[in-house]
CSV table of C-alpha atoms in Angstrom, one decimal:
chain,number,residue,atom,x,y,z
A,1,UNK,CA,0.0,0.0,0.0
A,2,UNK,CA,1.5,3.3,-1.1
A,3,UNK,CA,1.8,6.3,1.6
A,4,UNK,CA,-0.1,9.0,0.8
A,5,UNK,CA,0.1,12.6,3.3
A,6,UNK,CA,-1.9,14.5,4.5
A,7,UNK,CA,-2.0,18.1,5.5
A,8,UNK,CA,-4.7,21.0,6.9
A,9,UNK,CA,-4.6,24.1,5.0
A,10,UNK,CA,-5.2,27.7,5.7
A,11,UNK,CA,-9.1,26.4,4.7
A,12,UNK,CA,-10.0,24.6,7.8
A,13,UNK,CA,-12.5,22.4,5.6
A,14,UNK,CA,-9.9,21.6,3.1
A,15,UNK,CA,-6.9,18.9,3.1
A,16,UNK,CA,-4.6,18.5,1.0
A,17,UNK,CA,-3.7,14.5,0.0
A,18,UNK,CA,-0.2,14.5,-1.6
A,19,UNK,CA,0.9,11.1,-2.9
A,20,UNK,CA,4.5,9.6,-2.8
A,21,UNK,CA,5.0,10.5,-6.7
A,22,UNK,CA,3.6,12.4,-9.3
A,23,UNK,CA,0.1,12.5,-10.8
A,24,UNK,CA,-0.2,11.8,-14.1
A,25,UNK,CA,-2.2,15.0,-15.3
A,26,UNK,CA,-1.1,18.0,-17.3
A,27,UNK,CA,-2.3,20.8,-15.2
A,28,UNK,CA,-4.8,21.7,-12.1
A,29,UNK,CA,-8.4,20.5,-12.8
A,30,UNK,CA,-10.8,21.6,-10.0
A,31,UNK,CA,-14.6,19.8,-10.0
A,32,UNK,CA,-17.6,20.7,-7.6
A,33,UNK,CA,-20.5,17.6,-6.5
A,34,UNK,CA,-23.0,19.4,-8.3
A,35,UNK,CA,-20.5,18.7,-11.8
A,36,UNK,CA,-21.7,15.6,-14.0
A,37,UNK,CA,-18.8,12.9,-13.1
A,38,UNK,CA,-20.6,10.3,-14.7
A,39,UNK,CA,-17.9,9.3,-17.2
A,40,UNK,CA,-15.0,9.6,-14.2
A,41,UNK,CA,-15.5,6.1,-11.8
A,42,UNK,CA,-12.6,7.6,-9.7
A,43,UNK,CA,-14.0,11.4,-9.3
A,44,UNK,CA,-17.4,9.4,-8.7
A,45,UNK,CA,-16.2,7.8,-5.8
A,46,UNK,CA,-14.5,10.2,-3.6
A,47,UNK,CA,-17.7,12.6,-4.7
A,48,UNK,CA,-20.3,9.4,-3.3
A,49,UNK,CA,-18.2,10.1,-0.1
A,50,UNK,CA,-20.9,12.1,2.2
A,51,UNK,CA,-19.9,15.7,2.6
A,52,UNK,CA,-17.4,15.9,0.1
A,53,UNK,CA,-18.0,19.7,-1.8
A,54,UNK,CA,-15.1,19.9,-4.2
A,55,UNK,CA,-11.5,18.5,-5.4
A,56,UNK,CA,-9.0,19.9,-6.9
A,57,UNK,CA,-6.4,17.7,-8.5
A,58,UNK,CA,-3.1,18.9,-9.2
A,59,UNK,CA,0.5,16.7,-10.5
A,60,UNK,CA,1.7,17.4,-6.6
A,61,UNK,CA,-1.7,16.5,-4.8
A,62,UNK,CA,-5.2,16.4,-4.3
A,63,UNK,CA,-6.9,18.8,-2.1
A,64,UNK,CA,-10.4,18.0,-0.9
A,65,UNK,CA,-12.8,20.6,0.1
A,66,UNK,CA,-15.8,19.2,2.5
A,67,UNK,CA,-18.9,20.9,3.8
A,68,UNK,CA,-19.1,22.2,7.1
A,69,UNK,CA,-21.0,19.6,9.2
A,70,UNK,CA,-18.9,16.4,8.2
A,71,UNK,CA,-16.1,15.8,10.2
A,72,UNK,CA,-12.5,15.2,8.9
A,73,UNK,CA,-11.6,12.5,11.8
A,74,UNK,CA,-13.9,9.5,9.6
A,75,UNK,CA,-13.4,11.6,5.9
A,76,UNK,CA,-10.2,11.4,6.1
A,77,UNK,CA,-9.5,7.8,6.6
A,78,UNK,CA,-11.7,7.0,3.9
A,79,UNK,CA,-10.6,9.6,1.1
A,80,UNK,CA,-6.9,8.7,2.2
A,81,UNK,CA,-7.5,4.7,1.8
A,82,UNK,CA,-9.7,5.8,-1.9
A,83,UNK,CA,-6.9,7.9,-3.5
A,84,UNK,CA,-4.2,5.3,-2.5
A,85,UNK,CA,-6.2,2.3,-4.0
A,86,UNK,CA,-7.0,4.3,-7.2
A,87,UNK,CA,-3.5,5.5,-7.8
A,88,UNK,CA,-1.7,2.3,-6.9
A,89,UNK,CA,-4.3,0.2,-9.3
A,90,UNK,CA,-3.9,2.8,-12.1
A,91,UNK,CA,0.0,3.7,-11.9
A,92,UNK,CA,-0.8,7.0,-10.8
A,93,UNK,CA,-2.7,8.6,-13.9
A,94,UNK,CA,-6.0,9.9,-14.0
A,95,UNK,CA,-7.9,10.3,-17.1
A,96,UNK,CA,-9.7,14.0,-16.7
A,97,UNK,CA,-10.0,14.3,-20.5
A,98,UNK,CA,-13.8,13.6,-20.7
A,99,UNK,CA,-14.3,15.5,-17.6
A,100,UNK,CA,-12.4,18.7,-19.1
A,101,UNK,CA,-15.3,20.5,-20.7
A,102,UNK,CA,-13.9,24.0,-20.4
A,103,UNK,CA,-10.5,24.4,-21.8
A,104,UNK,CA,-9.9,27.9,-22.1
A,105,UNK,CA,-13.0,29.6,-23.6
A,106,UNK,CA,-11.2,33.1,-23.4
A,107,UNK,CA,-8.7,31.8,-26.2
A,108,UNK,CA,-8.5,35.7,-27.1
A,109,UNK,CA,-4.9,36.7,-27.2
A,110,UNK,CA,-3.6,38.8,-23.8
A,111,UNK,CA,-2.1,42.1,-24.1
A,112,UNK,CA,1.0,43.3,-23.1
A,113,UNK,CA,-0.4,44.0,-19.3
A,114,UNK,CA,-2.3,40.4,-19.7
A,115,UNK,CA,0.2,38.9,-20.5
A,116,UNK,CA,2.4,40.6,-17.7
A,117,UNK,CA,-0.2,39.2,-15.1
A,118,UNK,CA,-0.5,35.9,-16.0
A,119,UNK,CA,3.1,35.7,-15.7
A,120,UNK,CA,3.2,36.9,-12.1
A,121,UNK,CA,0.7,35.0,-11.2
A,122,UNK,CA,2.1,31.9,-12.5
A,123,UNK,CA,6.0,32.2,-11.2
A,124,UNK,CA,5.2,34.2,-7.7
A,125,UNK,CA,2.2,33.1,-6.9
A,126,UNK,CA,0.7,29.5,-8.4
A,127,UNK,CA,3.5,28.1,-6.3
A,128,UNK,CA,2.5,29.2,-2.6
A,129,UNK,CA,-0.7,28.9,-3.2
A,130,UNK,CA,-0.4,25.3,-4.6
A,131,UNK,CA,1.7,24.6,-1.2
A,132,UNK,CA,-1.6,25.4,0.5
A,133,UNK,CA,-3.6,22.8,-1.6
A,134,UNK,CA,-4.9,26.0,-3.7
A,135,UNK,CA,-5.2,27.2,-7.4
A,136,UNK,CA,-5.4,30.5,-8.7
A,137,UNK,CA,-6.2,31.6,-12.4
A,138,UNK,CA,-6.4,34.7,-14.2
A,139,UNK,CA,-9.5,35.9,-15.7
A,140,UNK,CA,-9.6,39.2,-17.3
A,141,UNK,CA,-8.3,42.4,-16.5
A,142,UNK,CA,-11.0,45.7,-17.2
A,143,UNK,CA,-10.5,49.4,-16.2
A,144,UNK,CA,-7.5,48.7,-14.0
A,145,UNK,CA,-9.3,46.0,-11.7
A,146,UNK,CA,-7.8,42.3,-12.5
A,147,UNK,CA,-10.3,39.4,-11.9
A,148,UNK,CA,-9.2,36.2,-10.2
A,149,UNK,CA,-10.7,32.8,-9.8
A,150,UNK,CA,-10.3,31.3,-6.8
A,151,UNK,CA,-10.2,27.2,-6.3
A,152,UNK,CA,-9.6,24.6,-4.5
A,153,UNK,CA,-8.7,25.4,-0.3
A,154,UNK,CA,-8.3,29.3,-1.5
A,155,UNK,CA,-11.9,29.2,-2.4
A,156,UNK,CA,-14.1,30.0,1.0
A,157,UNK,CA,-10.7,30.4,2.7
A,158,UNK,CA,-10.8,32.6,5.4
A,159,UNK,CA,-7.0,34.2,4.8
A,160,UNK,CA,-8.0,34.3,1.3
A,161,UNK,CA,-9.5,37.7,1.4
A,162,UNK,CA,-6.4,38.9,2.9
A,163,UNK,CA,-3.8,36.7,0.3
A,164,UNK,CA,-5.8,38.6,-2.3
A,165,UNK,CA,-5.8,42.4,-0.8
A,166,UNK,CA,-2.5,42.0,0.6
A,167,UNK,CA,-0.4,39.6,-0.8
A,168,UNK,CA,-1.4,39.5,-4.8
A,169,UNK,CA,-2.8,43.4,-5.2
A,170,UNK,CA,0.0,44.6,-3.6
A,171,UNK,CA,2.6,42.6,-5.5
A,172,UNK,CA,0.7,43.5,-9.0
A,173,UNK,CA,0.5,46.7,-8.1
A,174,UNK,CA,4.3,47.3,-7.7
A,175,UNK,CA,5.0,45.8,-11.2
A,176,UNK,CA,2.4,47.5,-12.9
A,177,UNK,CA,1.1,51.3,-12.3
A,178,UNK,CA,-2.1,50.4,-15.1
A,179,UNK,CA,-3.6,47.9,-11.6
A,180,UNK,CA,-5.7,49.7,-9.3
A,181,UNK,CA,-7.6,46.8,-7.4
A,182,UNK,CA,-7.9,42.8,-7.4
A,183,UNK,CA,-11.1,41.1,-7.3
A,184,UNK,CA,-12.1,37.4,-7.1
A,185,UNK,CA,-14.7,35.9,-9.0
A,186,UNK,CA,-17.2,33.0,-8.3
């Protein structure tokens, strides 16, 4: 049986699973219980789990998100023994292709101050926020305001409100005179 850890993060209803090697996927995929799994038997198992909310799977981990009444002392245990099984069985890849209905409907090329952003976000700030069992992603960038999407433990974190205003506005802010304000989106 293969060791998988596990970790709190800043989002007291979120862990983050991180398994002995790499997961076979190409980038962050984040999917909610309400999402139709029906082609994922894998995604459909940890979701028939009672009060699991959301996952986000990432090459380094998994971070589960769970509602507020469930308790992490029995989820745990059984999420734990569920990734394990499933990544042991299937050599550590998981096929999200079917499940990957949006990839990237703003194909629209970035401008220069776009394209600055992204950048940022993806060398400075991707990386912590991963560490936290977190994504961040760009979304578009109007009138000086940029607007983030928040996933995984960063969504319904309470720091996140704080990383945001803080952390990210503050560092965009010094690279780039155009940003006046950062805002998340749902």
């Amino acid at each position: 049986m293969m060791f998988i850890n596990v970790e709190e993060t800043p989002n007291p209803n979120t862990f983050k699973f991180i398994p002995e090697k790499n997961i076979s996927v190409d980038k962050s995929y984040i999917f909610k219980s309400t999402d139709d799994l029906k082609n994922n038997a894998f995604l459909k198992s940890l979701f028939d789990v009672d009060g699991v909310e959301s996952i986000l799977i990432d090459p380094g981990f998994i971070s589960i998100t769970k509602d507020k009444s469930s308790s992490w002392d029995v989820l745990r245990t059984i999420l734990t023994s569920k990734i394990g099984v499933f990544l042991e069985r299937n050599n550590y890849v998981i096929d999200l292709s079917s499940n990957n209905q949006k990839i990237s409907e703003n194909k629209k090329s970035l401008t220069e101050v776009e394209k600055n952003i992204v950048e940022l976000l993806e060398t400075r700030v991707k990386p912590v926020v991963a560490s936290h069992g977190g994504e961040i992603s760009f979304n578009s960038f109007k009138d000086g305001i940029v607007y983030l999407e928040l996933k995984g433990s960063c969504a319904g974190c309470p720091s996140s409100t704080a990383t945001l205003k803080m952390g990210i506005e503050n560092m965009l802010k010094h690279y780039n005179k155009d940003i006046k304000e950062v805002v998340e989106i749902s």
